[in-house]
């Protein structure tokens, strides 16, 4: 198995050194680990992310670790970009300078609403649930018009705090998945949701099933912000992936996709 979504201290809200994440991955028998730390340009989230100036330090650190652990574990370099149409040009400039293995894209902010922080008014029940859900899927759909990324991270993150929308978003989701299929975008299976109030993997079973029917490839990530979270809940993810009909997960090298067979890990 692989863990394609782990953070570093550069984002200011994760702990542990990069080798500690790698050691945990080795200890539980992972074949690959991908650092996918935050790059958020939006002023609302820039303190929860590395700055554009820090990208070279981050990138070079991973290159060194790749060499150091050669033959022991494959280490991949990536970024989790916060989608914001205003920032796409800057993001593309930054990405053009490096050969990252994988770029993920996600939403943590809907206009000025923080939908992920435990201290956010959204978590405390503020804002209208239906209108924020609608905006979330609108933004996700808008994100699909861009081409700077390979993977959609935590597709249905809006459910994080267990808030439920009255309206169903099947049609919107179906449209987004169709674009993903057409463009060859990969769906991330993100196990962090099991530690959040919703207690569910992102995306949910129904969405994953639809991905499988459409032939959208998947990758898997723990979204670890601490070394001990590497590979968390991968037993449950394994069951989910297999029951949705998948036998392989996607791996990346310099933005090119390949596949490896999924296997159980024994933490
Ligand atoms: Zn984070
Ligand atoms: Zn994220």
mmCIF file of C-alpha atoms and ligand atoms in Angstrom:
data_model
loop_
_atom_site.group_PDB
_atom_site.id
_atom_site.type_symbol
_atom_site.label_atom_id
_atom_site.label_comp_id
_atom_site.label_asym_id
_atom_site.label_seq_id
_atom_site.Cartn_x
_atom_site.Cartn_y
_atom_site.Cartn_z
ATOM 1 C CA UNK A 1 0.000 0.000 0.000
ATOM 2 C CA UNK A 2 0.981 3.654 -0.412
ATOM 3 C CA UNK A 3 0.252 6.835 1.548
ATOM 4 C CA UNK A 4 -0.025 9.698 -0.904
ATOM 5 C CA UNK A 5 -1.014 12.512 1.446
ATOM 6 C CA UNK A 6 1.212 13.494 4.354
ATOM 7 C CA UNK A 7 2.048 16.968 5.637
ATOM 8 C CA UNK A 8 5.155 18.587 7.144
ATOM 9 C CA UNK A 9 5.908 21.240 9.739
ATOM 10 C CA UNK A 10 6.129 23.854 6.986
ATOM 11 C CA UNK A 11 2.327 24.229 7.038
ATOM 12 C CA UNK A 12 2.440 25.439 10.681
ATOM 13 C CA UNK A 13 -0.195 22.971 11.868
ATOM 14 C CA UNK A 14 1.626 19.629 11.574
ATOM 15 C CA UNK A 15 4.268 18.144 13.868
ATOM 16 C CA UNK A 16 7.203 15.765 13.435
ATOM 17 C CA UNK A 17 10.176 15.759 11.107
ATOM 18 C CA UNK A 18 9.999 14.467 7.548
ATOM 19 C CA UNK A 19 12.181 11.408 8.385
ATOM 20 C CA UNK A 20 9.744 10.568 11.212
ATOM 21 C CA UNK A 21 6.890 10.336 8.667
ATOM 22 C CA UNK A 22 9.089 8.167 6.462
ATOM 23 C CA UNK A 23 10.080 5.891 9.369
ATOM 24 C CA UNK A 24 6.448 5.334 10.239
ATOM 25 C CA UNK A 25 5.712 4.459 6.598
ATOM 26 C CA UNK A 26 8.563 1.941 6.600
ATOM 27 C CA UNK A 27 7.457 0.509 9.952
ATOM 28 C CA UNK A 28 3.975 -0.314 8.659
ATOM 29 C CA UNK A 29 5.281 -1.710 5.378
ATOM 30 C CA UNK A 30 4.246 0.978 2.905
ATOM 31 C CA UNK A 31 5.858 0.891 -0.530
ATOM 32 C CA UNK A 32 5.601 4.622 -1.189
ATOM 33 C CA UNK A 33 4.956 7.839 0.688
ATOM 34 C CA UNK A 34 4.141 11.187 -0.913
ATOM 35 C CA UNK A 35 4.580 14.504 0.866
ATOM 36 C CA UNK A 36 1.582 16.569 -0.165
ATOM 37 C CA UNK A 37 1.906 19.642 1.987
ATOM 38 C CA UNK A 38 -0.304 22.722 1.760
ATOM 39 C CA UNK A 39 0.290 25.553 -0.647
ATOM 40 C CA UNK A 40 -2.429 28.100 0.031
ATOM 41 C CA UNK A 41 -2.091 31.578 -1.415
ATOM 42 C CA UNK A 42 -5.477 32.839 -0.178
ATOM 43 C CA UNK A 43 -4.862 35.295 2.729
ATOM 44 C CA UNK A 44 -7.419 33.373 4.825
ATOM 45 C CA UNK A 45 -5.288 30.236 4.780
ATOM 46 C CA UNK A 46 -1.759 31.376 4.150
ATOM 47 C CA UNK A 47 -0.770 30.896 7.804
ATOM 48 C CA UNK A 48 -1.826 27.259 7.532
ATOM 49 C CA UNK A 49 0.506 26.663 4.608
ATOM 50 C CA UNK A 50 4.078 26.996 3.449
ATOM 51 C CA UNK A 51 4.700 30.289 1.649
ATOM 52 C CA UNK A 52 5.633 30.360 -2.054
ATOM 53 C CA UNK A 53 9.156 31.327 -0.869
ATOM 54 C CA UNK A 54 9.398 28.079 1.088
ATOM 55 C CA UNK A 55 8.615 25.808 -1.873
ATOM 56 C CA UNK A 56 12.318 25.426 -2.884
ATOM 57 C CA UNK A 57 13.319 24.365 0.663
ATOM 58 C CA UNK A 58 10.484 21.851 0.751
ATOM 59 C CA UNK A 59 11.201 20.513 -2.719
ATOM 60 C CA UNK A 60 14.941 20.147 -2.116
ATOM 61 C CA UNK A 61 14.379 18.439 1.243
ATOM 62 C CA UNK A 62 12.285 15.776 -0.513
ATOM 63 C CA UNK A 63 14.911 15.304 -3.257
ATOM 64 C CA UNK A 64 17.528 14.611 -0.588
ATOM 65 C CA UNK A 65 15.264 12.172 1.233
ATOM 66 C CA UNK A 66 14.490 10.356 -2.029
ATOM 67 C CA UNK A 67 18.204 9.631 -2.391
ATOM 68 C CA UNK A 68 18.734 8.809 1.264
ATOM 69 C CA UNK A 69 15.985 6.174 1.376
ATOM 70 C CA UNK A 70 16.567 4.774 -2.108
ATOM 71 C CA UNK A 71 15.990 1.014 -2.127
ATOM 72 C CA UNK A 72 14.097 1.190 1.204
ATOM 73 C CA UNK A 73 10.963 3.156 0.311
ATOM 74 C CA UNK A 74 9.894 5.321 -2.615
ATOM 75 C CA UNK A 75 9.422 8.937 -1.614
ATOM 76 C CA UNK A 76 7.360 11.254 -3.792
ATOM 77 C CA UNK A 77 7.044 15.029 -3.868
ATOM 78 C CA UNK A 78 3.734 16.823 -4.132
ATOM 79 C CA UNK A 79 1.690 19.815 -3.090
ATOM 80 C CA UNK A 80 -1.904 20.186 -1.960
ATOM 81 C CA UNK A 81 -3.028 23.383 -3.657
ATOM 82 C CA UNK A 82 -5.991 25.282 -2.262
ATOM 83 C CA UNK A 83 -8.175 26.075 -5.243
ATOM 84 C CA UNK A 84 -8.779 29.765 -5.818
ATOM 85 C CA UNK A 85 -9.253 31.037 -9.386
ATOM 86 C CA UNK A 86 -7.338 34.250 -8.549
ATOM 87 C CA UNK A 87 -4.239 32.269 -7.573
ATOM 88 C CA UNK A 88 -4.045 29.817 -10.468
ATOM 89 C CA UNK A 89 -1.532 31.834 -12.525
ATOM 90 C CA UNK A 90 0.858 32.146 -9.603
ATOM 91 C CA UNK A 91 0.415 28.454 -8.781
ATOM 92 C CA UNK A 92 1.166 27.458 -12.373
ATOM 93 C CA UNK A 93 4.327 29.617 -12.344
ATOM 94 C CA UNK A 94 5.509 27.901 -9.166
ATOM 95 C CA UNK A 95 4.699 24.403 -10.463
ATOM 96 C CA UNK A 96 6.497 25.111 -13.737
ATOM 97 C CA UNK A 97 9.771 25.606 -11.857
ATOM 98 C CA UNK A 98 9.906 22.130 -10.251
ATOM 99 C CA UNK A 99 9.230 18.581 -11.267
ATOM 100 C CA UNK A 100 6.847 17.505 -8.551
ATOM 101 C CA UNK A 101 5.577 13.947 -8.795
ATOM 102 C CA UNK A 102 1.986 14.792 -8.027
ATOM 103 C CA UNK A 103 -0.235 17.832 -7.537
ATOM 104 C CA UNK A 104 -3.427 17.639 -5.530
ATOM 105 C CA UNK A 105 -6.132 20.266 -5.400
ATOM 106 C CA UNK A 106 -8.725 20.848 -2.722
ATOM 107 C CA UNK A 107 -11.055 23.307 -1.057
ATOM 108 C CA UNK A 108 -10.678 24.451 2.544
ATOM 109 C CA UNK A 109 -12.287 27.854 2.109
ATOM 110 C CA UNK A 110 -15.551 28.793 0.442
ATOM 111 C CA UNK A 111 -15.302 32.517 -0.180
ATOM 112 C CA UNK A 112 -14.546 33.755 3.350
ATOM 113 C CA UNK A 113 -15.883 30.669 5.136
ATOM 114 C CA UNK A 114 -13.337 28.260 6.601
ATOM 115 C CA UNK A 115 -14.950 24.828 6.263
ATOM 116 C CA UNK A 116 -12.161 22.773 7.868
ATOM 117 C CA UNK A 117 -10.993 24.489 11.043
ATOM 118 C CA UNK A 118 -12.374 23.243 14.364
ATOM 119 C CA UNK A 119 -12.578 26.846 15.576
ATOM 120 C CA UNK A 120 -14.553 28.041 12.558
ATOM 121 C CA UNK A 121 -18.082 29.459 12.827
ATOM 122 C CA UNK A 122 -19.094 26.805 10.252
ATOM 123 C CA UNK A 123 -18.112 24.062 12.710
ATOM 124 C CA UNK A 124 -20.129 25.818 15.424
ATOM 125 C CA UNK A 125 -23.287 25.692 13.332
ATOM 126 C CA UNK A 126 -23.153 29.160 11.778
ATOM 127 C CA UNK A 127 -23.953 29.823 8.087
ATOM 128 C CA UNK A 128 -26.786 28.249 6.122
ATOM 129 C CA UNK A 129 -26.010 24.580 5.509
ATOM 130 C CA UNK A 130 -27.714 24.314 2.115
ATOM 131 C CA UNK A 131 -26.141 27.443 0.695
ATOM 132 C CA UNK A 132 -22.611 26.503 1.839
ATOM 133 C CA UNK A 133 -23.023 22.968 0.432
ATOM 134 C CA UNK A 134 -24.259 24.461 -2.863
ATOM 135 C CA UNK A 135 -21.288 26.818 -2.990
ATOM 136 C CA UNK A 136 -18.893 23.979 -2.177
ATOM 137 C CA UNK A 137 -20.019 21.896 -5.154
ATOM 138 C CA UNK A 138 -20.102 24.995 -7.385
ATOM 139 C CA UNK A 139 -16.458 25.729 -6.499
ATOM 140 C CA UNK A 140 -15.484 22.095 -7.011
ATOM 141 C CA UNK A 141 -17.107 22.196 -10.425
ATOM 142 C CA UNK A 142 -15.240 25.439 -11.217
ATOM 143 C CA UNK A 143 -11.973 23.789 -10.122
ATOM 144 C CA UNK A 144 -12.481 21.185 -12.868
ATOM 145 C CA UNK A 145 -12.100 23.906 -15.507
ATOM 146 C CA UNK A 146 -8.394 24.101 -14.595
ATOM 147 C CA UNK A 147 -5.553 21.747 -15.429
ATOM 148 C CA UNK A 148 -2.841 22.357 -12.817
ATOM 149 C CA UNK A 149 -3.610 19.253 -10.733
ATOM 150 C CA UNK A 150 -3.692 15.443 -10.968
ATOM 151 C CA UNK A 151 -5.769 14.452 -7.953
ATOM 152 C CA UNK A 152 -8.817 15.816 -6.130
ATOM 153 C CA UNK A 153 -8.156 15.616 -2.388
ATOM 154 C CA UNK A 154 -10.941 14.863 0.126
ATOM 155 C CA UNK A 155 -13.704 15.292 -2.480
ATOM 156 C CA UNK A 156 -16.617 15.679 -0.036
ATOM 157 C CA UNK A 157 -14.771 17.499 2.772
ATOM 158 C CA UNK A 158 -17.820 19.722 3.277
ATOM 159 C CA UNK A 159 -19.321 16.904 5.395
ATOM 160 C CA UNK A 160 -16.403 17.038 7.875
ATOM 161 C CA UNK A 161 -18.353 18.324 10.887
ATOM 162 C CA UNK A 162 -21.357 16.126 10.246
ATOM 163 C CA UNK A 163 -23.581 18.922 8.975
ATOM 164 C CA UNK A 164 -26.139 17.550 6.562
ATOM 165 C CA UNK A 165 -27.651 19.364 3.646
ATOM 166 C CA UNK A 166 -31.373 19.014 2.994
ATOM 167 C CA UNK A 167 -30.682 18.952 -0.710
ATOM 168 C CA UNK A 168 -28.917 16.057 -2.439
ATOM 169 C CA UNK A 169 -26.075 16.917 -4.777
ATOM 170 C CA UNK A 170 -26.152 13.792 -6.937
ATOM 171 C CA UNK A 171 -26.458 15.701 -10.207
ATOM 172 C CA UNK A 172 -23.659 18.120 -9.365
ATOM 173 C CA UNK A 173 -21.420 15.264 -8.212
ATOM 174 C CA UNK A 174 -22.189 13.225 -11.317
ATOM 175 C CA UNK A 175 -21.209 16.197 -13.511
ATOM 176 C CA UNK A 176 -17.928 16.731 -11.628
ATOM 177 C CA UNK A 177 -17.071 13.025 -11.849
ATOM 178 C CA UNK A 178 -17.738 13.027 -15.592
ATOM 179 C CA UNK A 179 -15.213 15.840 -16.039
ATOM 180 C CA UNK A 180 -12.703 14.001 -13.855
ATOM 181 C CA UNK A 181 -13.089 10.925 -16.046
ATOM 182 C CA UNK A 182 -12.730 12.940 -19.242
ATOM 183 C CA UNK A 183 -9.616 14.728 -18.004
ATOM 184 C CA UNK A 184 -8.002 11.723 -16.354
ATOM 185 C CA UNK A 185 -8.139 13.265 -12.861
ATOM 186 C CA UNK A 186 -7.641 10.816 -10.009
ATOM 187 C CA UNK A 187 -9.896 10.559 -6.919
ATOM 188 C CA UNK A 188 -8.144 10.522 -3.542
ATOM 189 C CA UNK A 189 -9.437 8.164 -0.880
ATOM 190 C CA UNK A 190 -8.690 10.176 2.250
ATOM 191 C CA UNK A 191 -8.996 8.353 5.567
ATOM 192 C CA UNK A 192 -8.790 11.425 7.826
ATOM 193 C CA UNK A 193 -12.581 11.755 7.818
ATOM 194 C CA UNK A 194 -12.739 8.773 10.182
ATOM 195 C CA UNK A 195 -11.128 11.026 12.814
ATOM 196 C CA UNK A 196 -13.535 13.889 12.135
ATOM 197 C CA UNK A 197 -17.097 14.264 13.487
ATOM 198 C CA UNK A 198 -18.558 12.773 10.275
ATOM 199 C CA UNK A 199 -16.574 9.542 10.947
ATOM 200 C CA UNK A 200 -16.499 8.613 7.277
ATOM 201 C CA UNK A 201 -13.814 8.306 4.610
ATOM 202 C CA UNK A 202 -13.719 10.986 1.875
ATOM 203 C CA UNK A 203 -15.381 10.363 -0.545
ATOM 204 C CA UNK A 204 -18.323 8.353 0.741
ATOM 205 C CA UNK A 205 -19.210 4.864 -0.477
ATOM 206 C CA UNK A 206 -21.809 6.013 -3.026
ATOM 207 C CA UNK A 207 -19.434 8.490 -4.668
ATOM 208 C CA UNK A 208 -16.637 5.924 -4.763
ATOM 209 C CA UNK A 209 -18.948 3.369 -6.328
ATOM 210 C CA UNK A 210 -19.843 5.901 -9.016
ATOM 211 C CA UNK A 211 -16.106 6.534 -9.596
ATOM 212 C CA UNK A 212 -15.602 2.828 -10.065
ATOM 213 C CA UNK A 213 -18.478 2.566 -12.555
ATOM 214 C CA UNK A 214 -17.044 5.506 -14.505
ATOM 215 C CA UNK A 215 -13.523 4.067 -14.399
ATOM 216 C CA UNK A 216 -11.983 6.953 -12.449
ATOM 217 C CA UNK A 217 -8.688 5.816 -10.894
ATOM 218 C CA UNK A 218 -8.033 6.261 -7.181
ATOM 219 C CA UNK A 219 -5.112 6.971 -4.905
ATOM 220 C CA UNK A 220 -5.019 6.833 -1.116
ATOM 221 C CA UNK A 221 -3.851 9.186 1.623
ATOM 222 C CA UNK A 222 -4.042 9.493 5.395
ATOM 223 C CA UNK A 223 -3.734 13.304 5.432
ATOM 224 C CA UNK A 224 -1.282 12.765 8.310
ATOM 225 C CA UNK A 225 -0.373 15.895 10.254
ATOM 226 C CA UNK A 226 1.598 13.787 12.770
ATOM 227 C CA UNK A 227 3.981 10.906 11.963
ATOM 228 C CA UNK A 228 1.886 8.332 13.830
ATOM 229 C CA UNK A 229 -1.073 9.121 11.549
ATOM 230 C CA UNK A 230 0.711 7.750 8.457
ATOM 231 C CA UNK A 231 -1.409 4.903 7.069
ATOM 232 C CA UNK A 232 -4.224 5.454 9.575
ATOM 233 C CA UNK A 233 -7.399 3.430 8.957
ATOM 234 C CA UNK A 234 -5.926 1.824 5.846
ATOM 235 C CA UNK A 235 -7.581 -1.478 6.798
ATOM 236 C CA UNK A 236 -10.992 0.221 6.440
ATOM 237 C CA UNK A 237 -9.878 1.972 3.248
ATOM 238 C CA UNK A 238 -8.761 -1.365 1.806
ATOM 239 C CA UNK A 239 -12.207 -2.868 2.420
ATOM 240 C CA UNK A 240 -13.898 0.188 0.923
ATOM 241 C CA UNK A 241 -11.726 0.205 -2.196
ATOM 242 C CA UNK A 242 -12.169 -3.501 -2.815
ATOM 243 C CA UNK A 243 -15.930 -3.410 -2.247
ATOM 244 C CA UNK A 244 -16.189 -0.522 -4.726
ATOM 245 C CA UNK A 245 -14.564 -2.808 -7.290
ATOM 246 C CA UNK A 246 -10.978 -1.575 -7.393
ATOM 247 C CA UNK A 247 -7.885 -3.778 -7.392
ATOM 248 C CA UNK A 248 -5.234 -1.107 -8.064
ATOM 249 C CA UNK A 249 -4.293 2.358 -6.863
ATOM 250 C CA UNK A 250 -2.573 5.074 -8.860
ATOM 251 C CA UNK A 251 1.022 6.105 -8.240
ATOM 252 C CA UNK A 252 2.791 9.082 -9.799
ATOM 253 C CA UNK A 253 6.299 9.957 -10.956
ATOM 254 C CA UNK A 254 6.886 13.447 -12.294
ATOM 255 C CA UNK A 255 3.168 13.824 -12.933
ATOM 256 C CA UNK A 256 2.920 10.557 -14.900
ATOM 257 C CA UNK A 257 0.463 8.006 -13.554
ATOM 258 C CA UNK A 258 1.063 4.292 -13.082
ATOM 259 C CA UNK A 259 -0.711 1.654 -11.020
ATOM 260 C CA UNK A 260 0.118 -0.830 -8.311
ATOM 261 C CA UNK A 261 -2.012 -3.611 -6.884
ATOM 262 C CA UNK A 262 -3.548 -2.780 -3.522
ATOM 263 C CA UNK A 263 -2.617 -4.857 -0.528
ATOM 264 C CA UNK A 264 -3.460 -4.895 3.155
ATOM 265 C CA UNK A 265 -1.006 -3.388 5.587
ATOM 266 C CA UNK A 266 -0.451 -4.752 9.065
ATOM 267 C CA UNK A 267 0.271 -1.842 11.355
HETATM 268 ZN ZN1 LIG B 1 -3.583 20.587 6.968
HETATM 269 ZN ZN1 LIG B 2 -6.708 19.267 2.769
#
